Amino acid sequence: IDEADDIEVIDLTPNDLIKRLHEGKVYFPQTAQRAIENYFSPGNLTALRELALRRTAQRVDEQLLSHMQSHAIQGPWAAGERVLVCVDARPGGAARI
């Protein structure tokens, strides 16, 4: 990831990815079932999703700082703390934001 020219996030909820696995849209059915049983559990997929989003956010921050430095831009963008919030479509999700 550190050496990639760019990062593009294709984000699915764990349940949507598991559904795609069951439908044979990711692996052949036998391989998909083994993947679901052995690794692609909702918990593992949620953790991997969080890692991907965090790493992408870090990369975007690095790109912004690099751009600012190379163009001598001083701005209010620096921040010490970051918050990542994941909200699904269930009722009450928008209220949590």
Short mmCIF file of C-alpha atoms in Angstrom, two decimals:
data_model
loop_
_atom_site.label_atom_id
_atom_site.label_comp_id
_atom_site.label_asym_id
_atom_site.label_seq_id
_atom_site.Cartn_x
_atom_site.Cartn_y
_atom_site.Cartn_z
CA ILE A 1 0.00 0.00 0.00
CA ASP A 2 2.79 2.42 0.85
CA GLU A 3 4.25 2.11 -2.65
CA ALA A 4 0.94 2.28 -4.54
CA ASP A 5 0.38 5.26 -6.81
CA ASP A 6 -3.21 5.50 -5.64
CA ILE A 7 -5.72 3.69 -3.45
CA GLU A 8 -9.35 3.11 -4.37
CA VAL A 9 -11.68 1.76 -1.70
CA ILE A 10 -14.50 -0.50 -2.81
CA ASP A 11 -16.53 -0.78 0.36
CA LEU A 12 -19.14 -3.42 1.15
CA THR A 13 -20.68 -4.32 4.45
CA PRO A 14 -19.63 -7.73 5.78
CA ASN A 15 -23.16 -9.04 5.21
CA ASP A 16 -23.17 -7.81 1.60
CA LEU A 17 -19.82 -9.49 0.93
CA ILE A 18 -20.99 -12.74 2.53
CA LYS A 19 -24.14 -12.57 0.38
CA ARG A 20 -21.97 -12.13 -2.74
CA LEU A 21 -19.88 -15.13 -1.64
CA HIS A 22 -23.04 -17.26 -1.28
CA GLU A 23 -24.20 -16.12 -4.73
CA GLY A 24 -20.92 -17.25 -6.30
CA LYS A 25 -19.93 -13.71 -7.29
CA VAL A 26 -16.52 -13.87 -5.60
CA TYR A 27 -15.43 -17.52 -5.63
CA PHE A 28 -16.78 -20.77 -7.01
CA PRO A 29 -19.42 -22.16 -4.59
CA GLN A 30 -17.18 -24.78 -2.92
CA THR A 31 -14.38 -22.28 -2.39
CA ALA A 32 -16.81 -19.63 -1.18
CA GLN A 33 -18.29 -21.93 1.45
CA ARG A 34 -14.83 -22.82 2.80
CA ALA A 35 -13.91 -19.13 2.87
CA ILE A 36 -17.06 -18.25 4.82
CA GLU A 37 -16.54 -21.08 7.30
CA ASN A 38 -12.82 -20.51 7.84
CA TYR A 39 -12.06 -16.84 7.43
CA PHE A 40 -14.73 -14.52 6.07
CA SER A 41 -16.80 -14.31 9.23
CA PRO A 42 -18.67 -11.07 9.96
CA GLY A 43 -16.18 -10.27 12.73
CA ASN A 44 -13.09 -10.81 10.57
CA LEU A 45 -14.60 -8.86 7.68
CA THR A 46 -15.51 -5.98 9.99
CA ALA A 47 -11.95 -5.85 11.34
CA LEU A 48 -10.46 -5.96 7.83
CA ARG A 49 -12.87 -3.25 6.71
CA GLU A 50 -11.82 -1.02 9.59
CA LEU A 51 -8.13 -1.55 8.78
CA ALA A 52 -8.71 -0.68 5.13
CA LEU A 53 -10.62 2.50 5.98
CA ARG A 54 -8.08 3.60 8.58
CA ARG A 55 -5.12 2.99 6.26
CA THR A 56 -6.84 4.80 3.43
CA ALA A 57 -7.57 7.79 5.69
CA GLN A 58 -3.91 7.83 6.75
CA ARG A 59 -2.81 7.77 3.09
CA VAL A 60 -5.14 10.65 2.20
CA ASP A 61 -3.73 12.67 5.11
CA GLU A 62 -0.19 12.00 3.89
CA GLN A 63 -1.10 13.09 0.36
CA LEU A 64 -2.72 16.28 1.62
CA LEU A 65 0.28 17.18 3.76
CA SER A 66 2.65 16.47 0.88
CA HIS A 67 0.59 18.67 -1.42
CA MET A 68 0.51 21.47 1.14
CA GLN A 69 4.27 21.28 1.69
CA SER A 70 5.14 21.18 -2.00
CA HIS A 71 2.94 24.22 -2.67
CA ALA A 72 3.92 26.13 0.50
CA ILE A 73 0.31 26.08 1.70
CA GLN A 74 -0.29 26.82 5.34
CA GLY A 75 -3.73 25.81 6.41
CA PRO A 76 -5.91 24.72 9.25
CA TRP A 77 -5.92 21.09 8.17
CA ALA A 78 -3.60 19.66 10.78
CA ALA A 79 -5.39 17.55 13.36
CA GLY A 80 -4.06 15.38 16.15
CA GLU A 81 -7.13 13.25 16.68
CA ARG A 82 -9.26 11.47 14.14
CA VAL A 83 -12.55 9.70 14.54
CA LEU A 84 -13.82 6.98 12.25
CA VAL A 85 -17.53 6.27 12.52
CA CYS A 86 -19.23 3.40 10.77
CA VAL A 87 -23.02 3.59 10.60
CA ASP A 88 -25.31 1.18 8.84
CA ALA A 89 -28.78 1.74 7.39
CA ARG A 90 -30.70 0.48 10.41
CA PRO A 91 -33.17 2.85 12.06
CA GLY A 92 -31.44 5.25 14.43
CA GLY A 93 -28.13 5.19 12.56
CA ALA A 94 -28.40 8.77 11.36
CA ALA A 95 -29.24 9.96 14.88
CA ARG A 96 -25.96 8.53 16.17
CA ILE A 97 -23.97 10.83 13.91
#
